[in-house]
Coordinates of N, CA and C in Angstrom, one line a residue:
X1 N -16.8 -26.3 -26.0 CA -16.7 -25.8 -24.6 C -16.5 -24.3 -24.5
X2 N -17.3 -23.6 -23.7 CA -17.3 -22.2 -23.5 C -16.1 -21.8 -22.8
X3 N -15.4 -20.6 -23.3 CA -14.2 -20.2 -22.5 C -14.7 -19.3 -21.4
X4 N -14.3 -19.7 -20.2 CA -14.7 -19.0 -18.9 C -13.5 -18.3 -18.3
X5 N -12.4 -18.1 -19.0 CA -11.2 -17.6 -18.4 C -11.3 -16.2 -17.9
X6 N -12.2 -15.4 -18.5 CA -12.3 -14.0 -18.0 C -13.8 -13.7 -17.4
X7 N -14.5 -14.8 -17.0 CA -15.7 -14.6 -16.2 C -15.6 -14.0 -14.9
X8 N -16.3 -12.9 -14.5 CA -16.1 -12.4 -13.2 C -16.6 -13.3 -12.1
X9 N -16.0 -13.2 -10.9 CA -16.4 -13.8 -9.7 C -16.9 -12.7 -8.8
X10 N -18.1 -13.0 -8.2 CA -18.7 -12.0 -7.3 C -18.9 -12.4 -5.9
X11 N -19.0 -11.5 -5.0 CA -19.4 -11.8 -3.7 C -20.0 -10.5 -3.1
X12 N -20.9 -10.5 -2.1 CA -21.4 -9.3 -1.5 C -21.8 -9.7 -0.1
X13 N -21.9 -8.5 0.7 CA -22.3 -8.7 2.2 C -23.0 -7.5 2.5
X14 N -23.9 -7.7 3.5 CA -24.7 -6.5 4.0 C -24.5 -6.3 5.5
X15 N -24.4 -5.0 5.9 CA -24.3 -4.7 7.3 C -25.1 -3.4 7.6
X16 N -25.8 -3.5 8.7 CA -26.5 -2.4 9.2 C -25.6 -1.6 10.2
X17 N -25.6 -0.3 10.1 CA -24.7 0.5 10.9 C -25.5 1.6 11.6
X18 N -25.2 2.0 12.8 CA -25.9 3.0 13.5 C -25.5 4.4 13.2
X19 N -25.5 4.8 11.9 CA -25.2 6.1 11.4 C -26.1 6.4 10.3
X20 N -26.5 7.8 10.1 CA -27.3 8.1 9.0 C -26.5 8.0 7.7
X21 N -27.3 7.9 6.6 CA -26.7 7.7 5.3 C -25.7 8.7 5.0
X22 N -25.9 10.0 5.4 CA -25.0 11.1 5.1 C -23.7 10.8 5.6
X23 N -23.6 10.3 6.8 CA -22.3 10.1 7.5 C -21.6 8.9 6.8
X24 N -22.3 7.8 6.5 CA -21.7 6.7 5.8 C -21.2 7.1 4.5
X25 N -21.9 7.9 3.8 CA -21.5 8.5 2.5 C -20.2 9.2 2.7
X26 N -20.0 10.1 3.6 CA -18.8 10.8 3.8 C -17.6 9.9 4.2
X27 N -18.0 9.0 4.9 CA -16.9 8.0 5.2 C -16.4 7.1 4.1
X28 N -17.3 6.6 3.2 CA -17.0 5.5 2.2 C -16.8 6.2 0.8
X29 N -17.2 7.4 0.6 CA -17.1 8.0 -0.8 C -16.0 9.0 -0.8
X30 N -14.9 8.7 -0.2 CA -13.8 9.5 -0.2 C -12.5 8.9 -0.7
X31 N -11.5 9.5 -1.3 CA -10.3 9.0 -1.7 C -9.2 9.7 -0.8
X32 N -9.0 9.2 0.3 CA -7.9 9.8 1.2 C -6.5 9.7 0.6
X33 N -5.7 10.7 0.9 CA -4.3 10.5 0.5 C -3.7 9.2 1.1
X34 N -4.1 8.9 2.4 CA -3.7 7.7 3.0 C -4.8 7.3 4.0
X35 N -5.2 6.0 3.8 CA -6.3 5.5 4.7 C -5.5 4.5 5.6
X36 N -5.6 4.9 7.0 CA -5.0 4.0 7.9 C -5.8 2.7 8.2
X37 N -7.1 2.7 7.9 CA -7.8 1.5 8.1 C -7.5 0.5 7.0
X38 N -7.3 0.9 5.8 CA -6.9 0.0 4.7 C -5.4 -0.2 4.4
X39 N -4.6 0.7 5.0 CA -3.2 0.9 4.8 C -2.9 1.0 3.2
X40 N -3.7 2.0 2.6 CA -3.5 2.2 1.3 C -3.4 3.8 1.0
X41 N -2.5 4.2 0.1 CA -2.4 5.5 -0.3 C -3.1 5.7 -1.7
X42 N -3.6 6.9 -1.9 CA -4.3 7.1 -3.2 C -3.8 8.5 -3.7
X43 N -3.5 8.6 -5.0 CA -3.2 9.9 -5.6 C -4.3 10.1 -6.7
X44 N -5.0 11.1 -6.5 CA -6.1 11.4 -7.6 C -5.5 12.1 -8.8
X45 N -5.7 11.5 -10.0 CA -5.2 12.0 -11.1 C -6.1 12.9 -11.9
X46 N -7.4 13.0 -11.6 CA -8.3 13.8 -12.2 C -8.5 15.0 -11.5
X47 N -8.6 16.2 -12.1 CA -8.9 17.5 -11.4 C -10.4 17.6 -11.0
X48 N -10.6 18.5 -10.1 CA -12.0 18.7 -9.7 C -12.5 17.8 -8.6
X49 N -13.8 17.8 -8.4 CA -14.5 17.1 -7.3 C -14.6 15.6 -7.7
X50 N -14.7 14.7 -6.7 CA -14.9 13.3 -7.1 C -16.2 13.0 -7.7
X51 N -16.2 12.2 -8.7 CA -17.4 11.9 -9.5 C -17.1 10.6 -10.4
X52 N -18.1 10.1 -11.0 CA -17.8 9.0 -12.0 C -16.8 9.5 -13.0
X53 N -15.8 8.7 -13.3 CA -14.8 9.0 -14.2 C -13.5 9.5 -13.6
X54 N -13.5 9.9 -12.3 CA -12.4 10.3 -11.6 C -11.4 9.2 -11.6
X55 N -10.1 9.5 -12.0 CA -9.1 8.5 -12.1 C -8.1 8.7 -11.0
X56 N -7.6 7.6 -10.5 CA -6.6 7.6 -9.4 C -5.6 6.5 -9.5
X57 N -4.6 6.5 -8.6 CA -3.6 5.5 -8.4 C -3.7 5.0 -7.0
X58 N -3.7 3.8 -6.7 CA -3.8 3.2 -5.3 C -2.4 2.5 -5.1
X59 N -1.9 2.7 -3.9 CA -0.6 2.1 -3.5 C -0.8 1.4 -2.1
X60 N -0.1 0.2 -2.0 CA -0.2 -0.4 -0.7 C 0.6 0.4 0.3
X61 N 0.2 0.6 1.5 CA 1.0 1.4 2.4 C 1.1 2.9 2.1
X62 N 2.1 3.5 2.5 CA 2.3 4.9 2.3 C 3.0 5.1 0.9
X63 N 2.4 6.0 0.1 CA 3.0 6.2 -1.3 C 4.3 6.8 -1.1
X64 N 5.3 6.5 -2.1 CA 6.6 7.0 -2.1 C 6.5 8.6 -2.2
X65 N 7.3 9.2 -1.5 CA 7.3 10.7 -1.6 C 8.5 11.2 -2.4
X66 N 8.2 12.3 -3.3 CA 9.2 12.9 -4.0 C 9.1 14.5 -3.8
X67 N 10.0 15.2 -3.3 CA 9.9 16.5 -3.0 C 8.7 16.8 -2.2
X68 N 8.4 15.9 -1.2 CA 7.3 16.2 -0.3 C 5.9 15.8 -0.9
X69 N 5.9 15.4 -2.1 CA 4.6 15.0 -2.8 C 4.7 13.6 -3.2
X70 N 3.6 12.9 -3.1 CA 3.6 11.5 -3.4 C 3.9 11.3 -5.0
X71 N 4.6 10.3 -5.3 CA 4.9 10.0 -6.7 C 3.8 9.3 -7.4
X72 N 3.4 9.7 -8.5 CA 2.2 9.0 -9.2 C 2.7 7.9 -10.0
X73 N 3.9 7.5 -9.9 CA 4.4 6.4 -10.7 C 4.1 5.0 -9.9
X74 N 3.8 3.9 -10.6 CA 3.5 2.7 -10.0 C 2.1 2.6 -9.4
X75 N 1.9 1.7 -8.5 CA 0.6 1.6 -7.9 C -0.4 1.0 -9.0
X76 N -1.6 0.8 -8.6 CA -2.7 0.2 -9.5 C -3.5 1.4 -9.9
X77 N -3.9 1.4 -11.3 CA -4.7 2.4 -11.8 C -6.1 2.1 -11.4
X78 N -6.9 3.2 -11.0 CA -8.2 3.1 -10.6 C -9.1 4.2 -11.1
X79 N -10.4 3.9 -11.1 CA -11.4 4.9 -11.6 C -12.7 4.7 -10.8
X80 N -13.3 5.8 -10.5 CA -14.7 5.8 -9.9 C -15.6 5.5 -11.2
X81 N -16.3 4.4 -11.0 CA -17.2 3.9 -12.2 C -18.7 4.1 -11.9
X82 N -19.0 4.4 -10.6 CA -20.4 4.7 -10.3 C -20.4 5.7 -9.2
X83 N -21.2 6.8 -9.3 CA -21.2 7.8 -8.3 C -22.6 8.4 -8.2
X84 N -23.4 8.0 -7.2 CA -24.7 8.5 -7.0 C -24.8 8.9 -5.5
X85 N -24.6 10.2 -5.3 CA -24.4 10.8 -4.0 C -25.4 10.2 -2.9
X86 N -24.9 9.7 -1.8 CA -25.6 9.1 -0.7 C -26.4 7.9 -1.1
X87 N -26.0 7.2 -2.2 CA -26.6 6.0 -2.6 C -25.5 4.9 -3.0
X88 N -24.7 5.3 -3.9 CA -23.7 4.3 -4.5 C -22.4 4.9 -4.8
X89 N -21.3 4.2 -4.5 CA -20.0 4.6 -5.0 C -19.3 3.3 -5.4
X90 N -18.7 3.2 -6.6 CA -18.0 2.1 -7.0 C -16.7 2.4 -7.7
X91 N -15.7 1.7 -7.4 CA -14.4 1.9 -8.0 C -13.8 0.7 -8.6
X92 N -13.0 0.9 -9.7 CA -12.5 -0.2 -10.5 C -11.0 -0.1 -10.3
X93 N -10.3 -1.2 -9.9 CA -8.9 -1.2 -9.9 C -8.3 -2.2 -10.9
X94 N -7.3 -1.8 -11.6 CA -6.7 -2.6 -12.6 C -5.4 -3.2 -12.0
X95 N -5.4 -4.4 -11.6 CA -4.2 -5.1 -11.1 C -3.5 -5.8 -12.3
X96 N -2.4 -6.4 -12.1 CA -1.6 -7.1 -13.1 C -2.5 -8.3 -13.7
X97 N -3.1 -9.0 -12.9 CA -3.7 -10.2 -13.4 C -5.3 -10.2 -13.4
X98 N -5.9 -9.1 -12.8 CA -7.3 -9.0 -12.7 C -7.8 -7.6 -12.5
X99 N -9.1 -7.4 -12.8 CA -9.8 -6.2 -12.5 C -10.6 -6.5 -11.3
X100 N -10.7 -5.5 -10.5 CA -11.4 -5.6 -9.2 C -12.4 -4.4 -9.1
X101 N -13.7 -4.7 -9.0 CA -14.6 -3.6 -8.8 C -15.3 -3.7 -7.5
X102 N -15.2 -2.6 -6.6 CA -15.7 -2.7 -5.3 C -16.9 -1.6 -5.3
X103 N -18.1 -2.0 -5.0 CA -19.3 -1.2 -5.0 C -19.8 -1.1 -3.5
X104 N -20.1 0.1 -3.1 CA -20.7 0.3 -1.7 C -22.0 1.0 -2.0
X105 N -23.1 0.3 -1.6 CA -24.5 0.8 -1.7 C -25.0 1.1 -0.3
X106 N -25.7 2.3 -0.3 CA -26.2 2.7 1.1 C -27.7 3.0 1.0
X107 N -28.4 2.5 1.9 CA -29.9 2.8 2.0 C -30.3 3.0 3.4
X108 N -31.2 4.0 3.7 CA -31.6 4.2 5.1 C -32.4 3.0 5.5
X109 N -32.0 2.5 6.7 CA -32.7 1.4 7.3 C -33.8 2.0 8.3
X110 N -33.4 3.1 8.9 CA -34.3 4.0 9.7 C -33.7 5.3 9.7
X111 N -34.3 6.3 10.5 CA -33.7 7.6 10.4 C -32.3 7.7 10.8
X112 N -31.8 6.9 11.7 CA -30.4 7.0 12.1 C -29.6 5.8 11.8
X113 N -30.0 4.9 11.0 CA -29.2 3.7 10.7 C -29.2 3.5 9.1
X114 N -28.2 2.9 8.7 CA -28.0 2.7 7.3 C -27.7 1.3 7.0
X115 N -28.3 0.7 6.0 CA -28.0 -0.6 5.4 C -26.9 -0.5 4.4
X116 N -25.8 -1.0 4.6 CA -24.7 -0.9 3.6 C -24.4 -2.3 3.0
X117 N -24.4 -2.3 1.7 CA -24.1 -3.4 0.9 C -22.8 -3.3 0.2
X118 N -21.8 -4.1 0.4 CA -20.6 -4.1 -0.3 C -20.4 -5.3 -1.2
X119 N -20.2 -5.0 -2.5 CA -20.1 -6.0 -3.5 C -18.7 -5.9 -4.1
X120 N -18.2 -7.1 -4.4 CA -16.8 -7.1 -5.1 C -17.0 -8.1 -6.3
X121 N -16.4 -7.6 -7.4 CA -16.4 -8.4 -8.6 C -14.9 -8.5 -9.1
X122 N -14.4 -9.6 -9.2 CA -13.1 -9.9 -9.6 C -13.1 -10.6 -11.0
X123 N -12.5 -9.9 -12.0 CA -12.4 -10.5 -13.4 C -11.0 -10.8 -13.7
X124 N -10.7 -12.1 -13.9 CA -9.3 -12.3 -14.4 C -9.0 -11.9 -15.8
X125 N -7.8 -11.5 -16.1 CA -7.4 -11.2 -17.4 C -7.4 -12.4 -18.3
X126 N -7.7 -12.3 -19.5 CA -7.7 -13.5 -20.4 C -6.4 -14.1 -20.5
X127 N -6.3 -15.4 -20.5 CA -5.1 -16.3 -20.5 C -5.5 -17.7 -20.9
X128 N -4.7 -18.5 -20.9 CA -5.0 -19.9 -21.2 C -6.1 -20.5 -20.4
X129 N -6.8 -21.4 -21.0 CA -8.0 -22.1 -20.3 C -7.5 -22.9 -19.2
X130 N -6.3 -23.6 -19.3 CA -5.8 -24.4 -18.2 C -5.5 -23.6 -17.0
X131 N -4.8 -22.4 -17.2 CA -4.4 -21.5 -16.1 C -5.7 -21.0 -15.5
X132 N -6.7 -20.6 -16.3 CA -7.9 -20.1 -15.8 C -8.7 -21.1 -14.9
X133 N -8.7 -22.3 -15.4 CA -9.4 -23.4 -14.6 C -8.7 -23.6 -13.3
X134 N -7.4 -23.6 -13.3 CA -6.6 -23.9 -12.1 C -6.8 -22.7 -11.1
X135 N -7.0 -21.5 -11.5 CA -7.1 -20.4 -10.7 C -8.6 -20.0 -10.4
X136 N -9.6 -20.5 -11.0 CA -11.0 -20.1 -10.8 C -11.4 -20.1 -9.3
X137 N -11.1 -21.1 -8.6 CA -11.5 -21.0 -7.2 C -10.7 -20.0 -6.4
X138 N -9.5 -19.7 -6.8 CA -8.7 -18.7 -6.1 C -9.4 -17.3 -6.3
X139 N -9.9 -17.0 -7.5 CA -10.6 -15.7 -7.7 C -11.9 -15.6 -6.9
X140 N -12.5 -16.7 -6.8 CA -13.8 -16.7 -6.0 C -13.5 -16.5 -4.6
X141 N -12.4 -17.1 -4.0 CA -12.0 -16.9 -2.7 C -11.6 -15.4 -2.5
X142 N -10.9 -14.9 -3.5 CA -10.4 -13.5 -3.4 C -11.6 -12.6 -3.3
X143 N -12.6 -12.7 -4.1 CA -13.8 -12.0 -4.0 C -14.5 -12.1 -2.7
X144 N -14.6 -13.2 -2.1 CA -15.2 -13.5 -0.8 C -14.4 -12.9 0.3
X145 N -13.1 -13.1 0.3 CA -12.2 -12.5 1.4 C -12.2 -10.9 1.3
X146 N -12.3 -10.4 0.1 CA -12.3 -9.0 -0.1 C -13.6 -8.4 0.5
X147 N -14.7 -8.9 0.2 CA -15.9 -8.6 0.8 C -16.0 -8.6 2.2
X148 N -15.6 -9.8 2.8 CA -15.5 -10.0 4.3 C -14.6 -8.9 4.9
X149 N -13.5 -8.7 4.4 CA -12.6 -7.7 4.9 C -13.2 -6.3 4.9
X150 N -13.8 -5.9 3.8 CA -14.4 -4.6 3.6 C -15.6 -4.3 4.6
X151 N -16.4 -5.4 4.7 CA -17.6 -5.2 5.6 C -17.1 -5.2 7.0
X152 N -16.0 -5.8 7.4 CA -15.5 -5.7 8.8 C -14.8 -4.4 9.0
X153 N -14.3 -3.8 7.9 CA -13.7 -2.4 8.2 C -14.6 -1.3 8.3
X154 N -15.8 -1.6 8.0 CA -16.8 -0.5 7.9 C -16.9 0.3 9.2
X155 N -17.0 -0.2 10.4 CA -16.9 0.5 11.6 C -15.7 1.4 11.8
X156 N -14.6 0.8 11.4 CA -13.3 1.6 11.4 C -13.3 2.8 10.5
X157 N -13.9 2.7 9.4 CA -14.0 3.8 8.4 C -14.9 4.9 9.0
X158 N -16.0 4.4 9.6 CA -16.9 5.4 10.2 C -16.2 6.2 11.4
X159 N -15.5 5.5 12.2 CA -14.7 6.0 13.3 C -13.6 6.9 12.8
X160 N -12.9 6.6 11.7 CA -11.9 7.5 11.1 C -12.5 8.7 10.7
X161 N -13.7 8.7 10.1 CA -14.3 10.0 9.7 C -14.6 10.9 10.9
X162 N -15.0 10.2 12.0 CA -15.3 11.1 13.3 C -14.0 11.7 13.8
X163 N -12.9 10.9 13.7 CA -11.6 11.5 14.1 C -11.2 12.7 13.2
X164 N -11.4 12.5 11.9 CA -11.0 13.6 10.9 C -11.9 14.8 11.2
X165 N -13.2 14.6 11.5 CA -14.1 15.7 11.8 C -13.9 16.4 13.1
X166 N -13.3 15.6 14.0 CA -13.2 16.1 15.4 C -11.9 16.7 15.7

């Protein structure tokens, strides 16, 4: 019997939005110190501009502050694993029991609209076959729910960018 304890579970969804690719890229390819849409704080660990290889830590809610600066301790380790400006951005998060990769792909549907594909891959950490078999459907549901949530948040991310720019 083949060991499937660490096989990835994938889900994806597509949504067309009434914004040009450049706008969608600006909204989706950023690591904000705090995103009110996602209720997540991010601390970038790598110097320089965002690109493939940029490392960060993600925290649920507002990150703890020390001397007015967010503390880099705790949270989930993350990395930008794909970066093709105005086309694709993907991040990998390392949680305690799984690795989650979220990929956002953008393609012009027309001059002023963009087709956005959001894909999620959840890969459980190796563990016993029995535990893996019992949780397999949970990981598949997690991937589906994450994609559904991210595709639903897309308009709010685009509106947040307009607020930041305005």
